[in-house]
Coordinates of C-alpha atoms in Angstrom, one line a residue:
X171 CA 10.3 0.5 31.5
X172 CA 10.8 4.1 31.0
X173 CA 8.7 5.9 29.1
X174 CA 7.8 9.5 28.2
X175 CA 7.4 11.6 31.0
X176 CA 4.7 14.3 30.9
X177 CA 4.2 15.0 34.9
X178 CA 6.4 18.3 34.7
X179 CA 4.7 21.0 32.5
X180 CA 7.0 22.7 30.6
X181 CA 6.3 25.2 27.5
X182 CA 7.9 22.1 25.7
X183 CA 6.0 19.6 26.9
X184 CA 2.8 21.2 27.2
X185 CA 3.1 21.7 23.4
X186 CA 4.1 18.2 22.5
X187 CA 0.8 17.2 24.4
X188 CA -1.4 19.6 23.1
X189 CA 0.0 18.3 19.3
X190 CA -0.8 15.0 20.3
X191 CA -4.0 15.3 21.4
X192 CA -5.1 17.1 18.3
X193 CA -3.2 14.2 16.5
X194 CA -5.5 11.6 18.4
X195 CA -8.7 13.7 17.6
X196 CA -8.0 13.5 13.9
X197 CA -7.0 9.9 14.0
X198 CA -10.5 9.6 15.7
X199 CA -12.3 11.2 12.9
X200 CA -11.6 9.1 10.1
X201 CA -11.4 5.5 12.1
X202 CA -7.5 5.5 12.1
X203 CA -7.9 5.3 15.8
X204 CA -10.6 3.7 17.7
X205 CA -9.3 1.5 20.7
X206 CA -8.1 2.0 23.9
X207 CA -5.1 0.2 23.7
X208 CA -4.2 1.6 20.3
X209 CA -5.0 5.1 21.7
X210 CA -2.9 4.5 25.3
X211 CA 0.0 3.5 23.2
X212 CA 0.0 6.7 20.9
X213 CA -0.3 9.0 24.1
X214 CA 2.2 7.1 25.8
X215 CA 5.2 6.6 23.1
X216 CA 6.9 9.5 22.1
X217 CA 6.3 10.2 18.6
X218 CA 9.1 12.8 18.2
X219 CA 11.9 11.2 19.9
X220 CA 11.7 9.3 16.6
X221 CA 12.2 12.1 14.4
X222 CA 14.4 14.7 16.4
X223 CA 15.2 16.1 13.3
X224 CA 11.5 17.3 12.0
X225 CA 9.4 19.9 13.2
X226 CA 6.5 18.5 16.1
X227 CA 4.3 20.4 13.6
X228 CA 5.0 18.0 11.1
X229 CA 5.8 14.5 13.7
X230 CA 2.4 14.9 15.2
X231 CA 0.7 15.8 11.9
X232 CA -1.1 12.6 10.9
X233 CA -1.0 12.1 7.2
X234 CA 3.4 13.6 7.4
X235 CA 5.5 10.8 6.4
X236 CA 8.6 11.4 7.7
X237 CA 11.5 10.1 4.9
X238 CA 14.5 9.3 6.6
X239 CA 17.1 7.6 4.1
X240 CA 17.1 7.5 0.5
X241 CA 18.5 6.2 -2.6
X242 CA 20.9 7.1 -4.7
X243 CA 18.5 8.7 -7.5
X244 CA 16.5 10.3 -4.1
X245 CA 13.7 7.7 -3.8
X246 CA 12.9 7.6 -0.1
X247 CA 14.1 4.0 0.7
X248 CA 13.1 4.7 4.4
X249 CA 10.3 6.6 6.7
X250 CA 8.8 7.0 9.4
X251 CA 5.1 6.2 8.2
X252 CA 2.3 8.8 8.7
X253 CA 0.5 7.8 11.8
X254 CA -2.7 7.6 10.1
X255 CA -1.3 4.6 8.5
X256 CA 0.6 3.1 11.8
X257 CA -2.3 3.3 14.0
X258 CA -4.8 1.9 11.3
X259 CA -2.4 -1.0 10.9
X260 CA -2.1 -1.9 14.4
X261 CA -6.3 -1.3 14.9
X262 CA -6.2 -4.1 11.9
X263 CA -3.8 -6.3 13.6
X264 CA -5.9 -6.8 16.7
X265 CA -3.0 -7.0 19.1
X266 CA -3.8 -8.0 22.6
X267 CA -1.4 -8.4 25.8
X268 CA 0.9 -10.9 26.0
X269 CA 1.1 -11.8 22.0
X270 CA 4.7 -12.1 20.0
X271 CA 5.1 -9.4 17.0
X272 CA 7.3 -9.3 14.2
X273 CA 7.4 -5.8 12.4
X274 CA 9.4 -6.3 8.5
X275 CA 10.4 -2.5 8.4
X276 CA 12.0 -0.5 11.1
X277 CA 11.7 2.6 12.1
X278 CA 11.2 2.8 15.9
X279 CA 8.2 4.2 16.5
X280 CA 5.6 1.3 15.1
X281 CA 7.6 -1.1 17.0
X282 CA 7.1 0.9 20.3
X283 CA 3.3 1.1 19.9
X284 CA 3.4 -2.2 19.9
X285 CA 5.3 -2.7 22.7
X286 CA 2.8 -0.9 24.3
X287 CA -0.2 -3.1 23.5
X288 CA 1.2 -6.2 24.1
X289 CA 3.0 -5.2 27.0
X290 CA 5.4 -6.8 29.6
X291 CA 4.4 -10.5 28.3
X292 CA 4.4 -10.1 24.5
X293 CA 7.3 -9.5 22.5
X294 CA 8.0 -7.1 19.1
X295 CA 10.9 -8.3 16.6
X296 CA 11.6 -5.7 14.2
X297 CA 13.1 -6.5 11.1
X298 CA 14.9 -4.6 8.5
X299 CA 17.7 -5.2 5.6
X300 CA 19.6 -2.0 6.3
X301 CA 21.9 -1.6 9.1
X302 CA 21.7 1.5 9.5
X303 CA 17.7 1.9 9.7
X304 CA 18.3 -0.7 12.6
X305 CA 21.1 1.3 14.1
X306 CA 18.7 4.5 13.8
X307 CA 16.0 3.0 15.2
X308 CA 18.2 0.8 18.4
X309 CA 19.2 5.0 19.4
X310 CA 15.7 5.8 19.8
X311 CA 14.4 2.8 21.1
X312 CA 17.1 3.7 23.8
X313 CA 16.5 7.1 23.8
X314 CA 12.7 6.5 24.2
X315 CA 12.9 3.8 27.3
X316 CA 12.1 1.0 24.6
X317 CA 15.5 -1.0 24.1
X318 CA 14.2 -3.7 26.3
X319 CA 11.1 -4.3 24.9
X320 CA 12.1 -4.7 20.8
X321 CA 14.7 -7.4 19.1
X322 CA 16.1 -5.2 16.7
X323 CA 17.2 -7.7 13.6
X324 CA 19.3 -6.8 10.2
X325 CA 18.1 -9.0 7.9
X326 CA 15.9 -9.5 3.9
X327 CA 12.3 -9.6 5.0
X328 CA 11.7 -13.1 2.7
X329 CA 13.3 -14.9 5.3
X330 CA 11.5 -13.4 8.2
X331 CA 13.0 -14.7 11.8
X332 CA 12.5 -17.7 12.3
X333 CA 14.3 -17.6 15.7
X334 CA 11.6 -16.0 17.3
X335 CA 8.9 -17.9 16.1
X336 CA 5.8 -18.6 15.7
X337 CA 4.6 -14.7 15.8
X338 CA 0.7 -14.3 16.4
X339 CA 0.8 -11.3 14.0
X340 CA 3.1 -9.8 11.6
X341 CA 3.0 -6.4 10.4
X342 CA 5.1 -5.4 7.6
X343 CA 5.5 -1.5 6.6
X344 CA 7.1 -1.6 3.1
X345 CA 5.4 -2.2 -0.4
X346 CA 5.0 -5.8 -0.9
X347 CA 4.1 -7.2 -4.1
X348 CA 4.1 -10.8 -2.9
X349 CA 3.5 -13.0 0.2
X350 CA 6.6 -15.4 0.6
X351 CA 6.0 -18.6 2.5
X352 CA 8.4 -17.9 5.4
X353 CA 5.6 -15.1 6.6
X354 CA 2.6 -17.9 6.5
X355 CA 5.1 -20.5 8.0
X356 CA 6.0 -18.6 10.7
X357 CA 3.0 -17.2 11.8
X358 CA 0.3 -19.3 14.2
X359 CA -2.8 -20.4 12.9
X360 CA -5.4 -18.2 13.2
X361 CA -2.9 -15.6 13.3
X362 CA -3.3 -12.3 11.6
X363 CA -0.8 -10.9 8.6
X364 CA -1.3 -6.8 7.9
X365 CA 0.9 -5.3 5.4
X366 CA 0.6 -3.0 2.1
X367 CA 0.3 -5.1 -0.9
X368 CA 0.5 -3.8 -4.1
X369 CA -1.0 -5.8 -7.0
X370 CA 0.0 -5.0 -10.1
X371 CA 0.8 -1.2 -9.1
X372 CA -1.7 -0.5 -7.1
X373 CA -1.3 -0.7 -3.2
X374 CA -3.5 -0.8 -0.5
X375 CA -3.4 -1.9 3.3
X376 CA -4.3 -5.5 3.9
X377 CA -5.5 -8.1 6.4
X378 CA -4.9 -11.5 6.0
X379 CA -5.5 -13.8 8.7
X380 CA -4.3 -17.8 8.2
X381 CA -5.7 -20.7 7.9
X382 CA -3.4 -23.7 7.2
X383 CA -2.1 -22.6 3.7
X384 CA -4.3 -20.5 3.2
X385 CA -4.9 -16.7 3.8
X386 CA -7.7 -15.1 3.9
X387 CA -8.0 -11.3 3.5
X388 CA -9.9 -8.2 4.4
X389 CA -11.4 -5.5 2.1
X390 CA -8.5 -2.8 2.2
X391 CA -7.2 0.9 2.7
X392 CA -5.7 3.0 0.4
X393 CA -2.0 4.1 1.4
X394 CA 1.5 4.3 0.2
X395 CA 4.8 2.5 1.5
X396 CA 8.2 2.5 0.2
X397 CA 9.4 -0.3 -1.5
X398 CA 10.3 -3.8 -0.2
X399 CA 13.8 -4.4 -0.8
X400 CA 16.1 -7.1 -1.5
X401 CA 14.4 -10.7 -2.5
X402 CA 11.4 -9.3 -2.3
X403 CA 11.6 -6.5 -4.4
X404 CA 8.9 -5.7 -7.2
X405 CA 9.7 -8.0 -10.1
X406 CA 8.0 -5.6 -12.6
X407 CA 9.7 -4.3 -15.7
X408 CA 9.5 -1.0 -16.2
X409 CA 10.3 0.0 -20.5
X410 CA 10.5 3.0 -21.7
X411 CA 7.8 3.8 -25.1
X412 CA 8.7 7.6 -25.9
X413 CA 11.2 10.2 -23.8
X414 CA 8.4 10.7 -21.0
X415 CA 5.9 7.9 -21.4
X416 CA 6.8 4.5 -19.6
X417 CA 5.1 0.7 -19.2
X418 CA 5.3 -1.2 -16.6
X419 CA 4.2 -5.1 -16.9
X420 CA 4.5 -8.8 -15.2
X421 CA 4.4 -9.7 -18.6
X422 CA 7.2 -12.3 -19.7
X423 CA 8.7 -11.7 -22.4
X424 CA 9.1 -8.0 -21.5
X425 CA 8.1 -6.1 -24.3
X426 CA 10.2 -4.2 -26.6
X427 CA 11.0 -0.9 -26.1
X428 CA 10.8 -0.4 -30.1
X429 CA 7.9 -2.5 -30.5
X430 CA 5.8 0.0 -28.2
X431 CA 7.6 3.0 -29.6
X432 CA 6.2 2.1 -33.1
X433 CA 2.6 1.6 -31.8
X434 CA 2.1 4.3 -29.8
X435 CA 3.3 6.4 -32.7
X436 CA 0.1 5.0 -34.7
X437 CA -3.0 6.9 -35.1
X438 CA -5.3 6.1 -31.9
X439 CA -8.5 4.9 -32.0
X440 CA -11.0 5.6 -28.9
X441 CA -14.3 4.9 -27.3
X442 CA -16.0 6.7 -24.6
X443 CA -17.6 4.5 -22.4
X444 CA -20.6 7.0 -21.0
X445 CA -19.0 6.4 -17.7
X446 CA -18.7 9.4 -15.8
X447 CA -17.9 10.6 -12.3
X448 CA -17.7 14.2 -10.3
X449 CA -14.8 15.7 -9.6
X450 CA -13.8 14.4 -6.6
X451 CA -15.7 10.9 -6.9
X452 CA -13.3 8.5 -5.7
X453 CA -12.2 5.5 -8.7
X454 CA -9.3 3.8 -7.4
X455 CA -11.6 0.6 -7.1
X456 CA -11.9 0.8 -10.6
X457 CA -7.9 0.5 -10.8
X458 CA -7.9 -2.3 -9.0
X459 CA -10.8 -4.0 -10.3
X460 CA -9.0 -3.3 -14.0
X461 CA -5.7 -4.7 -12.2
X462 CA -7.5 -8.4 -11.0
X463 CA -9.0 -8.7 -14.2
X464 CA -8.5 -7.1 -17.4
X465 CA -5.6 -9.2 -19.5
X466 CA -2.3 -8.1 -20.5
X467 CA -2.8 -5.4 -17.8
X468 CA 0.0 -2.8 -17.4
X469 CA 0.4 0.8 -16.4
X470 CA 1.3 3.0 -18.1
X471 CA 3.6 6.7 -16.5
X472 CA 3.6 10.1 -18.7
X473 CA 2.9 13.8 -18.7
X474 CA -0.7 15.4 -19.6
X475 CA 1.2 16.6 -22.7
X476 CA 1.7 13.0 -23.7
X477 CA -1.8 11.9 -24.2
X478 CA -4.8 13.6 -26.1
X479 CA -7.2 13.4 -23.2
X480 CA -6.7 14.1 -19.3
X481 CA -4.8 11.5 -18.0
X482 CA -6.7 9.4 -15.1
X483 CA -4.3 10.2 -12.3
X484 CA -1.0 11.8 -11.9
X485 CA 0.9 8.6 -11.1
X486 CA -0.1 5.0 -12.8
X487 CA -2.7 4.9 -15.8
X488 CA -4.4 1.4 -16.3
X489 CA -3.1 -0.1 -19.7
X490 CA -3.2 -3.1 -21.6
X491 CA -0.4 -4.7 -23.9
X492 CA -1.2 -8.3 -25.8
X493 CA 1.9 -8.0 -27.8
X494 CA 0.8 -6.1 -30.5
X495 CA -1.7 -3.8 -29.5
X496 CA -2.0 -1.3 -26.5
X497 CA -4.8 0.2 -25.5
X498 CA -5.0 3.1 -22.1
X499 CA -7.9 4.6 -19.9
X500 CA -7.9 8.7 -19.9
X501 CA -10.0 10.8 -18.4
X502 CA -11.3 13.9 -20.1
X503 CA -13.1 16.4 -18.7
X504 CA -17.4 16.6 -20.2
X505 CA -17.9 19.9 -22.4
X506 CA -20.6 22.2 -20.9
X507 CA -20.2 20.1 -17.6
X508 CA -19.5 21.4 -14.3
X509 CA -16.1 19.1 -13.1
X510 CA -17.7 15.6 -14.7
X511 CA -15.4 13.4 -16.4
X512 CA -16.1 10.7 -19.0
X513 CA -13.6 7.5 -18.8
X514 CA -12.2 6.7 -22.7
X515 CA -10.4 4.0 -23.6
X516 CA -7.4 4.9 -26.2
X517 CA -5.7 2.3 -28.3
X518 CA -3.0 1.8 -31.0
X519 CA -1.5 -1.3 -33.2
X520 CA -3.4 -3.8 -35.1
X521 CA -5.6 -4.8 -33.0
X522 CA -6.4 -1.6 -31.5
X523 CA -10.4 -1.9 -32.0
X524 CA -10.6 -4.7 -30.2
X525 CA -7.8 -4.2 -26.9
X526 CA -9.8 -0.8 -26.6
X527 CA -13.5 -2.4 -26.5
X528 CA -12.1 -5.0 -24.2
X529 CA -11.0 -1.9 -21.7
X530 CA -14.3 -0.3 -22.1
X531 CA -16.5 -3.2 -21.4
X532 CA -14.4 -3.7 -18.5
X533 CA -15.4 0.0 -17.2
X534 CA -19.0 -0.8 -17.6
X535 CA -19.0 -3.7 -15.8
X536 CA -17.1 -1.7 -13.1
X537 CA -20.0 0.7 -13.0
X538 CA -22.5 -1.4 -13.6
X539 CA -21.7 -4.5 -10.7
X540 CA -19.0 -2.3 -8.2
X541 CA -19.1 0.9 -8.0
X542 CA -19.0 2.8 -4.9
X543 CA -18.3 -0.6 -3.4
X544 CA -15.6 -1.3 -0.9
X545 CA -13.2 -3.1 -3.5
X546 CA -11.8 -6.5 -3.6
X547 CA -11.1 -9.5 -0.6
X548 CA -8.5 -11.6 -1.6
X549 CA -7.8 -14.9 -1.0
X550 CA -3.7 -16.3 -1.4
X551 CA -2.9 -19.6 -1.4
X552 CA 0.3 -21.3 -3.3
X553 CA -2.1 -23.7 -5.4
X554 CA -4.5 -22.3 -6.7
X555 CA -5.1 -23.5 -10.1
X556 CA -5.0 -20.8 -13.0
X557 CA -8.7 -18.9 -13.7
X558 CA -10.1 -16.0 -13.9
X559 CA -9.4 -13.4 -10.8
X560 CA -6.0 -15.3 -10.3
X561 CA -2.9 -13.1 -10.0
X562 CA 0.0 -15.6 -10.2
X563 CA 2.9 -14.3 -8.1
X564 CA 6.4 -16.1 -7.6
X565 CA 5.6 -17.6 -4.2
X566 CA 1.2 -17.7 -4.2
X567 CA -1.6 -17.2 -6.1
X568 CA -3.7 -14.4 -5.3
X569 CA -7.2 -14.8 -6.1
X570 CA -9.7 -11.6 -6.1
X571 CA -13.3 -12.0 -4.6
X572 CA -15.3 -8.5 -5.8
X573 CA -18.8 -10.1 -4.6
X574 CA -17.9 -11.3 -1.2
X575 CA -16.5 -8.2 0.3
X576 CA -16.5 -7.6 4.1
X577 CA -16.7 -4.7 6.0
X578 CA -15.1 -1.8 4.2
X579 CA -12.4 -0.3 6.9
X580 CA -12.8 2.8 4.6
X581 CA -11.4 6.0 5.9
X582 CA -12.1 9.6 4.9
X583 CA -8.8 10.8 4.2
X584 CA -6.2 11.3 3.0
X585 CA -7.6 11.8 0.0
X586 CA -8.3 8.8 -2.5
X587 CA -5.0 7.8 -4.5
X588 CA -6.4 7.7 -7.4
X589 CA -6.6 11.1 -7.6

C-alpha cells in the first residue's frame, strides 16, 4: 500500500511534518491521543491530502472542522471532523489488527486511520447517503494510497451494510439521535459501537459495547457532528413562539405555535435557585441531567434581547412545556460578584408556579447529587419498560444511569459546550 512519503525533505514536507507533530503533541495533552497505533496512524495518513483545498494551518489544527458540502440554507451537511474528535473516537473504539470496520459518514480521512490500525487483515466499510461525499472521499482515498484498503458504499445509515457483516466495531461520525437495530444486528457480540448521540439536543461522544440486545454505554465527551440524514434524521419539532425565540420538543402533539405565543407573552414568574457557578465552571452535565429527567423537557433558541436574564448558553436553553405552561433556565450574572452566575428558573401560563419549582428543584438536586461529576452511562435496549430515566426513542429505549458512572474520558478542551 502506498502511503505518504516523508523520506525526501522538502520545504513542503518538512512543514507538513513539523504541523503534524505539533498536532500529535496537542492531541497528547488533553487525552485525544494516547496509543501507539492510534498515534502511527495519524503520522502515517496524510491529513491534507483530504482537504487540498484548506490551509495545513487549519488541516493540522486539531479542534478545525473542515465543512466540505452544505445545504441549501448553508448548514454544513458534510466535514471533515476536527482530529481531536477522530482520534478520541478511534482511542474509544479499541481497534486492533485484523478487525472489520464500518464507518456511517465519509469523509476519507477517519476511514484511512483506520485502515491503518487494523491493517492488511481487517477491513473499513465506509458508508454515506450522498454520492458525492463518497465520490470525494474514493479521489483521496486514491490519491492518498488508500483505495485498496476502504469499501466505499452510497447508502441511508439505518440500514447499515449488511453485506459485509458482522463488523467488530462501528463508528459513526454524524449526529445520531437514535440507535436503529440494523447497527446492534450487525455488529458481533462483545463488539463496540462509538458514535455522537444526541439526546434531546444535547450531543456527546459515546461508547456502547453489546451484549445480546443490549448496549451498554460509556460516560461521554462533549463534541459536535453534523446531522444524520435521511431515516435517521432528528424527529424533533422545531415551532416557532415569537420572531427570534424557537421550541424544540419530542413532544406529540407538537405544540401550537399560538398556544406558546400567548404564554410566553404572560407576565413571568421566577425563582433563583442559590445555585451558582464561576465563570468558566463547566454545566453541560446539568443539561443533560435536565434532558434524562425533567418532564415535558424542550429547548428553547433566542437572542439575549429575548429573555430578562442572561441566557444559559448561546445555542440550546433547557425548557419545559406540559401543555399549558412553560417554564426556562437563565443564567444571570450575581450583583457585586466577580463573574458568578446564579441559575433561575423563568415561567409563564397557568401553571407557571409550579413548572418553574419543578425546574429549580431539578437544579438543586443537580448540585446537590452530580455536580462536577462525569455525567450520565446509558444503557439502550428496545424493551425496556417505561420509568423514570427512560428516554423512549423510535427504535430503543435509552435508559440514564447518573450513579453508576465509569471512568470519565473527560478532555480539557475544546472548551465545554455549554458555554
Amino acid at each position: 500500500m502506498t502511503t505518504s512519503d516523508t523520506s525526501t525533505s522538502t520545504p513542503g514536507t518538512d512543514r507538513i511534518d513539523e504541523l503534524r507533530e505539533r498536532m500529535i503533541i496537542r492531541l497528547r495533552a488533553v487525552n485525544a491521543l494516547h496509543s501507539e497505533p492510534v498515534t502511527r496512524a495519524v503520522r502515517t495518513v496524510p491529513r491534507h491530502a483530504f482537504a487540498p483545498e484548506f490551509p495545513l494551518e487549519e488541516v493540522y489544527d486539531p479542534e478545525t472542522v473542515l465543512r466540505t458540502r452544505f445545504a441549501d440554507d448553508g448548514t454544513a451537511t458534510s466535514s471533515v471532523s476536527a482530529t481531536w474528535v477522530q482520534t478520541l473516537m478511534l482511542e474509544r473504539a479499541r481497534l486492533r489488527p485484523g478487525m472489520r470496520v464500518l464507518e456511517v459518514g465519509s469523509g476519507g480521512y477517519n476511514a484511512a486511520l483506520a485502515a491503518e490500525v487494523v491493517g492488511p487483515a481487517g477491513s473499513v466499510t465506509s458508508l454515506d447517503i450522498d454520492p458525492a461525499v463518497i465520490d470525494r472521499a474514493r479521489t483521496h482515498l486514491t490519491q492518498a494510497g488508500y483505495a485498496d484498503r476502504v469499501e466505499l458504499v452510497v447508502g441511508d445509515a439505518e440500514h447499515g451494510h449488511p453485506s459485509s457483516a458482522p463488523y467488530d466495531r462501528i463508528i459513526v461520525t454524524a449526529a445520531a439521535t437514535d440507535l436503529p437495530p440494523t447497527w446492534t444486528h450487525q455488529l458481533v457480540d462483545g463488539g463496540r459501537l462509538v458514535l455522537p448521540l444526541g439526546v434531546r439536543g444535547f450531543q456527546r461522544v459515546y461508547a456502547f459495547t453489546r451484549h445480546g440486545a443490549l448496549l451498554l454505554g460509556e460516560t461521554g465527551n462533549h463534541a459536535g457532528f453534523v446531522p444524520m440524514q435521511g431515516l435517521g434524521a432528528s424527529a424533533s419539532t422545531t415551532v416557532p413562539v415569537t420572531d427570534t425565540v424557537e421550541l424544540t420538543t419530542d413532544a406529540d402533539p407538537t405544540p401550537a405555535p399560538e398556544a406558546l405565543s400567548a404564554v410566553f407573552a404572560l407576565p413571568a414568574q421566577e425563582q433563583f435557585t442559590g445555585v451558582r457557578i464561576a465563570g468558566m465552571e463547566p454545566f453541560s452535565a446539568l443539561q443533560m441531567w435536565m434532558a434524562t429527567g425533567l418532564p415535558h423537557f424542550a429547548t428553547l433558541t433566542g437572542t439575549a434581547d429575548d429573555f430578562r436574564y442572561r441566557p444559559m448558553t448561546h445555542a440550546l436553553i433547557p425548557a419545559m412545556w406540559d401543555g399549558t405552561s412553560l417554564a426556562y433556565l437563565l443564567l444571570p450574572a450575581v450583583p457585586d460578584a466577580s463573574a458568578t452566575y446564579e441559575f433561575v428558573a423563568c415561567g409563564h401560563g397557568p401553571d407557571a408556579a409550579d413548572v418553574v419549582a419543578t425546574m429549580a428543584d431539578h437544579v438543586r438536586r443537580w448540585d446537590r447529587d452530580h455536580r462536577g461529576g462525569p455525567g450520565p452511562r446509558f444503557l439502550a435496549h428496545p424493551d425496556f419498560p417505561p420509568g423514570d430515566g427512560i428516554i423512549r426513542t423510535r427504535h430503543t429505549r435509552l435508559l440514564a444511569l447518573w450513579d453508576q458512572a465509569e471512568e470519565d474520558h473527560g478532555l480539557d478542551w475544546p472548551a465545554d459546550p455549554g458555554r
